[in-house]
XYZ file of C-alpha atoms in Angstrom:
679
model
C -105.511 -86.224 -175.604
C -109.008 -87.276 -174.614
C -107.644 -90.596 -173.385
C -104.998 -88.813 -171.287
C -107.596 -86.525 -169.733
C -109.727 -89.544 -168.780
C -106.707 -91.217 -167.222
C -105.859 -88.145 -165.178
C -109.488 -87.768 -164.059
C -109.494 -91.388 -162.846
C -106.392 -90.818 -160.742
C -104.151 -93.202 -162.701
C -100.691 -92.528 -163.974
C -99.668 -92.361 -167.587
C -100.025 -95.559 -169.497
C -102.632 -96.917 -167.121
C -106.347 -97.134 -167.879
C -108.881 -96.752 -165.058
C -110.258 -100.060 -163.842
C -113.782 -100.937 -164.836
C -116.406 -101.062 -162.103
C -117.636 -104.471 -161.084
C -121.307 -105.228 -161.240
C -121.680 -105.601 -157.484
C -119.887 -102.354 -156.810
C -116.732 -103.900 -155.332
C -113.271 -102.681 -156.106
C -111.734 -104.209 -159.223
C -109.232 -107.021 -158.773
C -106.594 -105.224 -160.781
C -106.083 -102.567 -158.135
C -103.912 -103.923 -155.386
C -105.082 -101.099 -153.154
C -108.617 -102.403 -153.191
C -107.992 -106.135 -153.445
C -107.731 -106.756 -149.695
C -109.811 -105.006 -147.081
C -107.213 -105.174 -144.322
C -103.793 -103.697 -143.814
C -101.882 -101.401 -146.132
C -102.482 -100.964 -149.815
C -100.128 -100.740 -152.724
C -100.112 -97.257 -154.149
C -101.250 -96.499 -157.649
C -97.857 -95.303 -158.714
C -94.881 -97.221 -159.923
C -93.414 -97.901 -156.428
C -93.972 -101.195 -154.640
C -94.000 -99.827 -151.066
C -97.081 -100.312 -148.919
C -99.084 -97.108 -148.853
C -101.697 -95.962 -146.324
C -105.393 -96.358 -147.039
C -106.279 -94.151 -150.017
C -108.866 -91.446 -149.707
C -112.421 -92.616 -150.311
C -114.240 -91.744 -153.480
C -116.823 -89.057 -153.408
C -120.461 -90.001 -153.179
C -121.833 -91.087 -156.492
C -118.406 -92.276 -157.688
C -117.754 -95.721 -159.087
C -117.008 -97.281 -155.681
C -118.087 -96.625 -152.096
C -115.675 -95.822 -149.337
C -113.164 -98.550 -148.568
C -113.932 -98.018 -144.893
C -117.489 -99.248 -145.450
C -116.338 -102.222 -147.493
C -114.019 -103.334 -144.678
C -116.776 -104.771 -142.478
C -114.597 -106.898 -140.182
C -112.026 -104.137 -139.781
C -114.233 -101.084 -139.246
C -117.996 -101.708 -138.966
C -117.914 -104.781 -136.720
C -115.439 -103.277 -134.186
C -117.568 -100.125 -134.085
C -120.562 -102.274 -133.052
C -118.513 -104.030 -130.373
C -117.843 -107.262 -132.272
C -119.399 -110.226 -130.500
C -119.030 -108.475 -127.162
C -122.248 -106.499 -127.591
C -125.210 -107.905 -125.714
C -127.493 -107.638 -128.731
C -125.108 -109.632 -130.933
C -124.914 -112.381 -128.320
C -128.699 -112.533 -128.206
C -128.877 -112.920 -131.993
C -126.309 -115.740 -131.949
C -128.333 -117.505 -129.260
C -131.434 -117.155 -131.431
C -129.622 -118.975 -134.240
C -128.707 -121.863 -131.897
C -132.183 -122.627 -130.562
C -133.763 -123.623 -133.930
C -130.895 -126.083 -134.504
C -132.639 -128.362 -131.992
C -135.879 -128.273 -134.007
C -133.960 -128.861 -137.232
C -132.313 -131.910 -135.666
C -135.764 -133.312 -134.841
C -136.956 -132.896 -138.437
C -133.836 -134.286 -140.071
C -133.883 -137.540 -138.106
C -137.629 -138.102 -138.119
C -137.424 -140.564 -141.025
C -135.694 -143.050 -138.725
C -138.952 -143.331 -136.761
C -141.729 -142.427 -139.192
C -140.513 -144.776 -141.943
C -138.896 -147.581 -139.973
C -139.908 -150.893 -141.554
C -141.051 -153.204 -138.746
C -141.487 -156.968 -138.455
C -144.844 -158.132 -139.798
C -146.955 -161.270 -139.945
C -150.395 -162.233 -141.169
C -153.173 -160.878 -139.013
C -154.866 -163.574 -136.977
C -151.789 -165.805 -136.907
C -150.973 -164.636 -133.377
C -147.853 -163.267 -131.828
C -146.154 -166.629 -131.834
C -146.463 -166.991 -135.602
C -143.515 -166.577 -137.856
C -143.059 -163.097 -139.241
C -143.042 -162.487 -142.951
C -139.367 -161.697 -142.946
C -137.601 -158.862 -141.209
C -137.682 -155.895 -143.504
C -135.119 -153.288 -144.428
C -134.673 -151.097 -141.412
C -133.740 -147.444 -141.292
C -131.206 -146.774 -138.627
C -128.248 -144.585 -139.191
C -128.731 -140.825 -138.915
C -125.674 -139.222 -140.443
C -125.823 -135.859 -138.721
C -127.095 -132.255 -139.252
C -125.604 -130.724 -142.480
C -127.347 -127.504 -142.219
C -125.649 -126.749 -138.942
C -121.998 -127.554 -139.903
C -122.760 -131.360 -140.207
C -124.664 -133.510 -142.784
C -128.283 -133.567 -144.060
C -130.545 -136.370 -142.734
C -128.852 -139.661 -143.485
C -131.036 -142.234 -145.185
C -131.046 -145.422 -143.205
C -129.742 -148.748 -144.353
C -130.862 -152.378 -144.337
C -129.017 -155.212 -142.660
C -128.830 -158.945 -143.188
C -130.381 -160.843 -140.327
C -130.483 -164.284 -141.795
C -128.491 -164.669 -144.980
C -131.501 -165.207 -147.257
C -133.531 -162.237 -148.428
C -137.255 -162.198 -147.960
C -139.568 -160.413 -150.381
C -138.615 -157.051 -148.852
C -134.847 -157.422 -148.706
C -132.622 -158.300 -145.808
C -132.950 -156.868 -142.342
C -132.784 -157.571 -138.642
C -135.387 -156.937 -135.995
C -135.472 -156.252 -132.289
C -138.307 -156.308 -129.804
C -140.126 -153.002 -129.525
C -142.203 -151.829 -126.623
C -145.208 -154.030 -127.505
C -143.678 -155.974 -130.399
C -143.816 -159.788 -130.490
C -140.706 -161.829 -129.784
C -138.453 -162.390 -132.777
C -139.246 -165.862 -134.191
C -136.992 -168.187 -136.055
C -136.338 -167.267 -139.700
C -139.001 -168.510 -142.098
C -138.264 -170.136 -145.383
C -139.108 -168.549 -148.712
C -142.359 -170.393 -148.996
C -143.626 -168.954 -145.721
C -142.612 -165.431 -146.788
C -144.453 -165.755 -150.079
C -147.563 -167.076 -148.380
C -147.491 -164.285 -145.778
C -147.270 -161.708 -148.536
C -150.474 -163.166 -149.955
C -152.295 -161.935 -146.860
C -154.684 -159.008 -147.027
C -153.901 -157.663 -143.544
C -150.880 -157.781 -141.258
C -149.877 -157.159 -137.691
C -146.653 -155.279 -136.986
C -143.930 -155.226 -134.380
C -142.506 -151.673 -134.404
C -139.178 -151.300 -132.626
C -138.827 -147.492 -132.462
C -141.145 -146.833 -129.516
C -144.176 -146.031 -131.661
C -147.427 -147.985 -131.656
C -148.061 -147.041 -135.289
C -145.916 -145.492 -138.027
C -146.329 -144.737 -141.717
C -145.498 -148.298 -142.803
C -148.079 -149.923 -140.530
C -150.650 -147.202 -141.236
C -150.856 -147.959 -144.970
C -149.405 -151.505 -145.074
C -146.260 -150.579 -146.994
C -144.953 -154.140 -147.132
C -144.415 -156.785 -149.795
C -145.444 -155.299 -153.150
C -145.840 -151.828 -151.628
C -142.449 -151.749 -149.908
C -140.961 -149.565 -152.640
C -143.194 -146.701 -151.525
C -141.191 -146.446 -148.311
C -138.053 -145.611 -150.299
C -139.969 -143.048 -152.355
C -141.105 -141.415 -149.113
C -137.455 -141.271 -148.024
C -136.523 -139.712 -151.388
C -139.111 -136.980 -150.962
C -137.522 -135.270 -147.965
C -134.001 -135.436 -149.430
C -135.088 -134.202 -152.861
C -137.002 -131.368 -151.207
C -133.881 -130.404 -149.281
C -131.776 -130.420 -152.458
C -134.151 -128.170 -154.388
C -134.668 -125.983 -151.337
C -130.945 -125.359 -150.885
C -130.496 -124.396 -154.521
C -133.526 -122.116 -154.835
C -133.677 -120.462 -151.420
C -129.930 -119.772 -151.580
C -130.351 -117.661 -154.721
C -133.407 -115.908 -153.293
C -131.588 -115.074 -150.038
C -128.754 -113.431 -151.976
C -131.193 -111.270 -153.918
C -133.927 -110.379 -151.402
C -132.102 -110.897 -148.111
C -131.738 -113.538 -145.428
C -134.575 -112.363 -143.197
C -137.474 -112.645 -145.698
C -136.392 -116.146 -146.752
C -136.118 -117.248 -143.119
C -139.530 -115.914 -142.141
C -141.390 -117.252 -145.180
C -139.694 -120.638 -144.776
C -140.885 -120.781 -141.161
C -144.465 -119.997 -142.175
C -144.580 -122.619 -144.910
C -142.828 -125.338 -142.909
C -145.573 -124.931 -140.311
C -148.235 -125.288 -143.001
C -146.723 -128.275 -144.810
C -145.315 -129.958 -141.706
C -148.607 -129.978 -139.839
C -150.448 -131.079 -142.972
C -148.122 -134.097 -143.215
C -149.638 -135.363 -139.966
C -153.079 -135.222 -141.620
C -152.089 -137.231 -144.704
C -154.725 -139.700 -145.917
C -152.411 -141.849 -148.056
C -148.738 -142.383 -148.731
C -148.831 -140.293 -151.924
C -150.029 -137.268 -149.996
C -147.444 -137.985 -147.303
C -144.542 -138.129 -149.778
C -145.646 -134.988 -151.632
C -146.010 -132.942 -148.469
C -142.675 -134.234 -147.165
C -141.042 -132.823 -150.303
C -142.360 -129.344 -149.537
C -141.497 -129.741 -145.869
C -137.905 -130.517 -146.878
C -137.893 -127.527 -149.227
C -138.892 -125.145 -146.432
C -136.569 -126.833 -143.940
C -133.685 -126.121 -146.325
C -134.588 -122.421 -146.332
C -134.553 -122.266 -142.523
C -131.285 -124.199 -142.254
C -129.471 -122.246 -144.951
C -130.392 -118.755 -143.793
C -129.609 -119.489 -140.144
C -126.206 -120.862 -141.140
C -125.397 -117.737 -143.169
C -126.675 -115.349 -140.483
C -124.592 -117.132 -137.858
C -121.428 -116.798 -139.945
C -122.063 -113.141 -140.825
C -122.644 -112.093 -137.223
C -119.296 -113.338 -135.910
C -115.762 -111.902 -136.021
C -113.053 -114.073 -137.619
C -111.860 -115.691 -134.381
C -115.317 -116.887 -133.269
C -116.900 -118.204 -136.468
C -115.924 -121.862 -136.173
C -116.772 -122.315 -132.503
C -120.170 -120.628 -132.943
C -120.927 -123.014 -135.818
C -119.791 -126.069 -133.853
C -122.081 -125.152 -130.957
C -125.001 -125.178 -133.404
C -123.893 -128.617 -134.642
C -123.801 -129.937 -131.084
C -127.303 -128.579 -130.461
C -128.532 -130.408 -133.568
C -126.844 -133.599 -132.323
C -128.738 -133.132 -129.061
C -131.922 -133.149 -131.124
C -130.827 -136.448 -132.649
C -130.228 -137.913 -129.183
C -133.633 -136.773 -127.904
C -135.643 -138.220 -130.798
C -136.059 -141.766 -129.330
C -137.480 -140.265 -126.143
C -139.923 -138.129 -128.124
C -141.047 -141.174 -130.107
C -141.640 -143.174 -126.925
C -143.558 -140.226 -125.466
C -145.769 -139.591 -128.508
C -146.450 -143.274 -129.373
C -148.146 -142.377 -132.682
C -146.443 -141.090 -135.828
C -148.992 -138.306 -136.377
C -148.506 -136.967 -132.856
C -144.733 -137.218 -133.298
C -144.837 -135.284 -136.583
C -146.944 -132.527 -135.011
C -144.650 -132.405 -131.971
C -141.606 -131.970 -134.249
C -143.153 -129.097 -136.237
C -144.950 -127.152 -133.494
C -141.746 -125.673 -131.949
C -141.297 -123.681 -135.159
C -144.255 -121.600 -133.966
C -141.848 -119.898 -131.576
C -139.783 -118.733 -134.540
C -142.658 -116.579 -135.768
C -141.472 -114.106 -133.157
C -138.294 -113.667 -135.217
C -140.256 -111.302 -137.455
C -140.026 -108.638 -134.769
C -136.783 -109.783 -133.097
C -134.317 -110.819 -135.770
C -132.973 -108.112 -138.134
C -131.568 -108.414 -141.617
C -127.878 -109.253 -142.002
C -125.996 -105.957 -141.685
C -123.025 -107.435 -143.504
C -125.209 -108.294 -146.516
C -126.749 -104.799 -146.526
C -123.296 -103.203 -146.587
C -121.952 -105.564 -149.256
C -124.912 -104.879 -151.571
C -124.664 -101.079 -151.000
C -128.022 -100.737 -149.254
C -126.555 -98.040 -147.062
C -129.808 -96.377 -146.054
C -131.133 -99.602 -144.519
C -127.679 -100.276 -143.086
C -127.671 -96.913 -141.317
C -131.008 -97.629 -139.645
C -129.776 -101.037 -138.541
C -126.508 -99.629 -137.151
C -128.491 -97.107 -135.095
C -130.663 -99.984 -133.897
C -127.541 -101.918 -132.833
C -126.094 -98.938 -130.980
C -129.395 -98.354 -129.197
C -129.714 -102.006 -128.123
C -126.094 -102.101 -126.937
C -126.405 -98.643 -125.273
C -123.325 -97.447 -127.099
C -122.006 -93.905 -127.214
C -122.014 -92.532 -130.794
C -118.709 -90.804 -130.035
C -117.029 -94.236 -129.940
C -116.978 -94.163 -133.745
C -113.242 -93.510 -133.949
C -112.840 -94.524 -137.579
C -115.726 -92.384 -138.761
C -118.049 -95.085 -140.068
C -121.233 -93.036 -139.700
C -119.917 -89.908 -141.509
C -118.788 -92.077 -144.419
C -122.139 -93.834 -144.418
C -123.942 -90.500 -144.671
C -122.047 -89.706 -147.861
C -123.144 -92.957 -149.534
C -126.870 -92.911 -148.772
C -127.796 -91.962 -152.333
C -125.998 -94.938 -153.851
C -128.148 -97.519 -155.644
C -128.100 -101.126 -154.366
C -126.156 -103.670 -156.431
C -127.069 -107.302 -155.964
C -125.455 -110.376 -157.482
C -126.666 -113.876 -158.346
C -124.577 -117.010 -157.904
C -124.366 -117.458 -161.694
C -121.845 -114.594 -161.774
C -119.300 -116.965 -160.258
C -118.955 -118.651 -163.654
C -116.937 -115.694 -164.955
C -114.395 -115.822 -162.137
C -110.979 -117.399 -162.257
C -110.439 -118.872 -158.769
C -113.735 -118.649 -156.927
C -115.645 -121.150 -159.022
C -112.821 -123.680 -158.654
C -112.925 -123.373 -154.873
C -116.688 -123.907 -154.797
C -116.510 -126.908 -157.148
C -113.777 -128.536 -155.029
C -115.880 -128.131 -151.891
C -118.982 -129.470 -153.663
C -117.083 -132.632 -154.648
C -115.758 -132.965 -151.090
C -119.236 -132.632 -149.639
C -120.677 -135.134 -152.117
C -117.913 -137.636 -151.365
C -118.010 -137.239 -147.593
C -121.742 -137.747 -147.192
C -121.961 -140.341 -149.955
C -119.268 -142.634 -148.569
C -120.718 -142.290 -145.062
C -123.493 -144.647 -146.145
C -120.937 -147.202 -147.356
C -119.207 -147.338 -143.976
C -122.521 -147.570 -142.106
C -123.747 -150.353 -144.375
C -120.487 -152.245 -143.920
C -120.769 -152.050 -140.141
C -124.378 -153.184 -140.160
C -123.453 -156.191 -142.285
C -121.852 -157.688 -139.165
C -124.843 -157.274 -136.858
C -125.557 -160.980 -136.641
C -122.091 -161.537 -135.201
C -122.096 -158.456 -132.942
C -125.030 -158.761 -130.504
C -124.768 -155.118 -129.403
C -125.652 -153.910 -132.882
C -128.803 -156.041 -133.181
C -130.820 -153.458 -131.253
C -132.333 -150.426 -132.991
C -131.388 -148.058 -130.196
C -127.803 -149.344 -130.108
C -127.513 -148.606 -133.835
C -129.082 -145.179 -133.499
C -127.017 -144.043 -130.535
C -123.825 -145.451 -132.035
C -124.309 -143.214 -135.064
C -125.120 -140.238 -132.829
C -122.042 -140.910 -130.702
C -119.807 -141.026 -133.774
C -121.260 -137.701 -134.955
C -120.676 -136.162 -131.530
C -117.083 -137.406 -131.376
C -116.485 -136.110 -134.893
C -117.642 -132.593 -133.941
C -115.343 -132.542 -130.931
C -112.395 -133.792 -132.989
C -113.038 -131.101 -135.600
C -112.698 -128.400 -132.953
C -109.248 -129.678 -131.996
C -108.038 -130.339 -135.544
C -109.126 -126.965 -136.913
C -107.578 -125.160 -133.974
C -104.209 -126.811 -134.630
C -104.159 -127.296 -138.416
C -106.579 -124.678 -139.706
C -109.500 -125.195 -142.061
C -107.600 -126.626 -144.997
C -105.240 -128.755 -142.894
C -108.093 -130.208 -140.829
C -110.152 -131.005 -143.920
C -107.123 -132.653 -145.542
C -106.477 -134.761 -142.417
C -110.016 -136.098 -142.237
C -110.121 -136.760 -145.982
C -106.908 -138.806 -145.724
C -108.422 -140.812 -142.858
C -111.553 -141.410 -144.938
C -109.506 -142.586 -147.921
C -107.354 -144.899 -145.796
C -110.356 -146.465 -144.071
C -112.089 -146.992 -147.407
C -109.087 -148.453 -149.228
C -108.146 -150.731 -146.340
C -111.706 -151.968 -146.078
C -111.874 -152.719 -149.784
C -108.373 -154.165 -150.200
C -107.020 -155.475 -146.923
C -110.219 -157.227 -145.879
C -110.395 -159.110 -149.163
C -106.806 -160.228 -148.618
C -107.596 -161.354 -145.068
C -110.635 -163.209 -146.371
C -108.484 -165.183 -148.800
C -105.937 -166.140 -146.148
C -108.654 -167.097 -143.665
C -109.733 -169.876 -146.034
C -106.441 -171.691 -145.443
C -106.541 -173.832 -142.279
C -102.917 -173.055 -141.366
C -103.225 -169.264 -141.702
C -104.390 -168.726 -138.120
C -106.998 -166.167 -139.296
C -110.720 -166.561 -138.883
C -113.787 -164.687 -139.985
C -113.914 -163.046 -136.569
C -110.623 -161.265 -137.281
C -111.985 -159.987 -140.570
C -115.198 -158.802 -138.907
C -113.296 -156.907 -136.207
C -111.155 -155.156 -138.819
C -114.228 -154.297 -140.867
C -116.070 -152.794 -137.893
C -112.980 -150.790 -136.903
C -112.506 -149.368 -140.394
C -116.232 -148.598 -140.606
C -116.200 -146.611 -137.360
C -113.094 -144.669 -138.434
C -114.628 -144.040 -141.850
C -117.941 -142.792 -140.440
C -116.071 -140.577 -137.996
C -113.824 -139.020 -140.665
C -116.438 -138.729 -143.432
C -118.812 -136.880 -141.092
C -116.050 -134.360 -140.375
C -115.261 -134.013 -144.096
C -118.859 -133.112 -144.909
C -119.243 -130.644 -142.057
C -115.941 -128.880 -142.720
C -116.700 -128.605 -146.442
C -119.903 -126.707 -145.711
C -118.229 -124.410 -143.196
C -115.238 -123.817 -145.488
C -117.575 -122.769 -148.313
C -119.366 -120.310 -146.019
C -116.042 -118.615 -145.242
C -114.505 -118.318 -148.717
C -117.695 -117.416 -150.607
C -118.289 -113.634 -150.807
C -121.164 -112.144 -148.842
C -123.034 -111.075 -151.972
C -123.384 -114.753 -153.064
C -122.780 -116.612 -149.787
C -126.201 -118.255 -149.586
C -125.959 -119.348 -153.216
C -122.555 -120.943 -152.618
C -123.779 -122.626 -149.444
C -126.782 -123.921 -151.350
C -124.549 -125.573 -153.938
C -122.419 -127.368 -151.328
C -125.407 -128.435 -149.228
C -127.230 -129.668 -152.336
C -124.136 -131.701 -153.256
C -124.268 -133.256 -149.795
C -127.911 -134.106 -150.411
C -127.018 -135.834 -153.667
C -124.450 -137.900 -151.790
C -127.036 -138.943 -149.217
C -129.542 -139.699 -151.968
C -127.450 -142.656 -153.118
C -128.389 -144.574 -149.946
C -132.155 -144.973 -150.600
C -131.439 -145.579 -154.287
C -129.288 -148.606 -153.415
C -131.920 -149.746 -150.912
C -134.546 -149.570 -153.629
C -132.423 -151.888 -155.795
C -132.003 -154.339 -152.902
C -128.318 -153.433 -152.352
C -127.345 -154.227 -155.954
C -124.262 -152.236 -156.941
C -123.237 -151.538 -153.346
C -119.618 -152.632 -153.859
C -119.251 -150.501 -157.010
C -120.794 -147.595 -155.125
C -118.091 -147.914 -152.460
C -115.299 -148.211 -155.035
C -116.412 -145.061 -156.867
C -116.497 -142.989 -153.701
C -113.142 -144.397 -152.591
C -111.625 -143.145 -155.853
C -113.265 -139.767 -155.281
C -111.520 -139.443 -151.923
C -108.134 -139.708 -153.652
C -109.109 -136.999 -156.130
C -110.327 -134.780 -153.291
C -107.014 -135.075 -151.441
C -105.228 -133.591 -154.447
C -107.837 -130.873 -155.026
C -107.817 -129.773 -151.391
C -104.307 -128.425 -151.838
C -105.744 -125.808 -154.223
C -107.954 -124.235 -151.558
C -106.988 -121.109 -149.592
C -106.707 -120.977 -145.811
C -109.452 -118.868 -144.243
C -108.584 -119.145 -140.546
C -108.320 -115.692 -138.974
C -109.154 -113.974 -142.285
C -111.921 -111.469 -142.892
C -114.898 -112.719 -144.834
C -114.799 -111.638 -148.491
C -117.593 -109.196 -149.207
C -117.533 -108.899 -153.014
C -116.643 -111.233 -155.853
C -113.217 -109.571 -156.395
C -112.473 -110.104 -152.701
C -113.285 -113.767 -153.128
C -111.076 -113.939 -156.201
C -108.106 -112.730 -154.176
C -108.575 -115.438 -151.559
C -105.581 -117.187 -153.088
C -103.823 -120.367 -152.027
C -101.087 -120.220 -149.403
C -98.449 -122.861 -148.559
C -99.757 -125.707 -146.429
C -96.772 -125.389 -144.064
C -95.530 -122.007 -142.791
C -92.297 -120.823 -144.496
C -89.034 -121.033 -142.612
C -87.444 -117.927 -141.209
C -85.554 -116.054 -143.903
C -87.076 -118.109 -146.717
C -88.292 -116.043 -149.664
C -91.704 -116.876 -151.173
C -91.787 -118.216 -154.701
C -94.226 -115.523 -155.807
C -94.518 -111.949 -154.492
C -97.610 -110.874 -152.616
C -99.953 -108.175 -153.877
C -98.232 -105.577 -151.717
C -94.884 -106.462 -153.294
C -96.048 -106.293 -156.898
C -94.681 -103.321 -158.792
C -96.106 -101.319 -161.618
C -94.055 -102.407 -164.597
C -95.371 -99.604 -166.775
C -92.086 -97.869 -166.053
C -90.307 -100.428 -168.210
C -91.513 -98.516 -171.270
C -89.607 -95.461 -170.066
C -86.570 -97.628 -169.380
C -86.789 -99.030 -172.889
C -87.005 -95.520 -174.302
C -83.909 -94.543 -172.361
C -82.106 -97.706 -173.411
C -80.073 -95.816 -175.957
C -77.937 -94.454 -173.123
C -76.999 -97.956 -171.897
C -73.789 -99.696 -172.954
C -73.985 -102.097 -175.865
C -75.252 -105.536 -174.824
C -76.664 -104.345 -171.480
C -80.099 -105.614 -170.432
C -82.947 -103.584 -168.981
C -81.888 -104.249 -165.391
C -78.334 -103.127 -166.016
C -76.843 -106.623 -166.316
C -74.751 -107.970 -169.148
C -75.533 -111.271 -170.903
C -72.937 -114.023 -170.521
């Protein structure tokens, strides 16, 4: 009897227990009425017809009003969507810092470029001590829908490696002319010098390598300095993502801005390479906090139809920062001035403390309704809206829920889910593979620099990579518009896999046939194929990484969105970290590295089919909402074709089968529960 009274008090029918409340206050996944925020809901009874929106629970009940949980369907239209002037201003404020982030992410290409060097006093006409490993390729801006800063790769200029590995050099602004290649004896003798002169090709008079003579036995410190920024980004994504889900996006953004100013400006005052590398780690940590929170705020401000284009604009702004970096280096001339010039624009972001509000979507999802009410009134005042335009009654419902306690969630809660953790893991592997194999394609292209004169110049290399990133962003806009998120990601992953497999297999076959004099093939044919496959691979892998990050931002619930983004961005950082590791080992294991990532692309193609399609869908707010972001068919069903599985609205309450079984005595002998007769 007590059980029946509890069932009746919970509003459920006989034989149905009330659903347990989730920790973050969202509606339980078992109730089809609360599983999706849009459209009709399945009623709690035994019928399968779509019912109207059920009445909200009273204040202090287990769940808040469904109207407040439906942010994209009720709250955002009430505020005017993206049509409000205040919302447009906030989106613009998330675009401007993307330019500064682009400067910081590609600064390693100039600060840590390894120049030509020769013994001091030998004169400009003397032979250099071997052209060192040169950082060139910038893979793109991850934090803004593209990749993290790509570590740059060495090239073979002369076939024989000097004491610092292979490389190729070009004349800088005041660099000496490139001499003929020295033999190993000359390289060894030049490394016995106590002082060197340098020919820097990036427009700077002095950089970190020439400042502290990071050549010969100290060359490994350059790779450690490259590690420091990437490792700082990885840890920053993981830690600041969890903090932003618990304390909010705005505090993490503002504190990250303050500390990136402190550490970034202190980097310019470094007295040795150890201090430089340590401070670059903390600079990367704070840069990750700025990038991550801006990405999440940008996504949470937009309605479903505008999210992707708003993100792509930010990516294009970051690419503009990449394109402007050579001009800044030529203008600054010294690495310390360049570092200060890159960091100082973040001073403007200190004004965000009084301009930029907390994410209203996050406040609503975590049940901080009192703060949400103040922010909604602030929005209406800025947009000069009439309070009577609240047709759906958002503000009256909000008044009823002001006494509710906030409920926040950490990313570790995703471990107990059934579908959400799989989606995040798939996107992490995609991000790792896309940014990891990008280095393989870039390294393969640069291996043909001796035979392609255009690629012997530093600026040609740099702008080629930037052009590929720009073309990739534009192609993503078209592909996602036509194929959707999942279809576009699958297309670019297939292109990446084909380019990788053809480069590994077909080129080896061409190389064998080119050895026969009657084959009609030469090494030039093989080189042209290799360069073509490398360009296609860099183009597609850049798109794979960027789409993986954006896809994760859409399918991860608001209560843990920053944590999910942090995992995918950190996976991208791990992929990029393989590049300086292989450089440190003088390119040993490069072929195996490429083979492993090529195999990963095949696995990713299969796993991508498990992901849902998020185009045009509302962002999930709670973990149960994210759980019900289920997979749909890749191709739309034909007219009149029945789906293999019923949707949530078509599911029926089968508790009535018990009553049918009890009444089974009245059925004819041999009849089944549905009235049929066995054959």
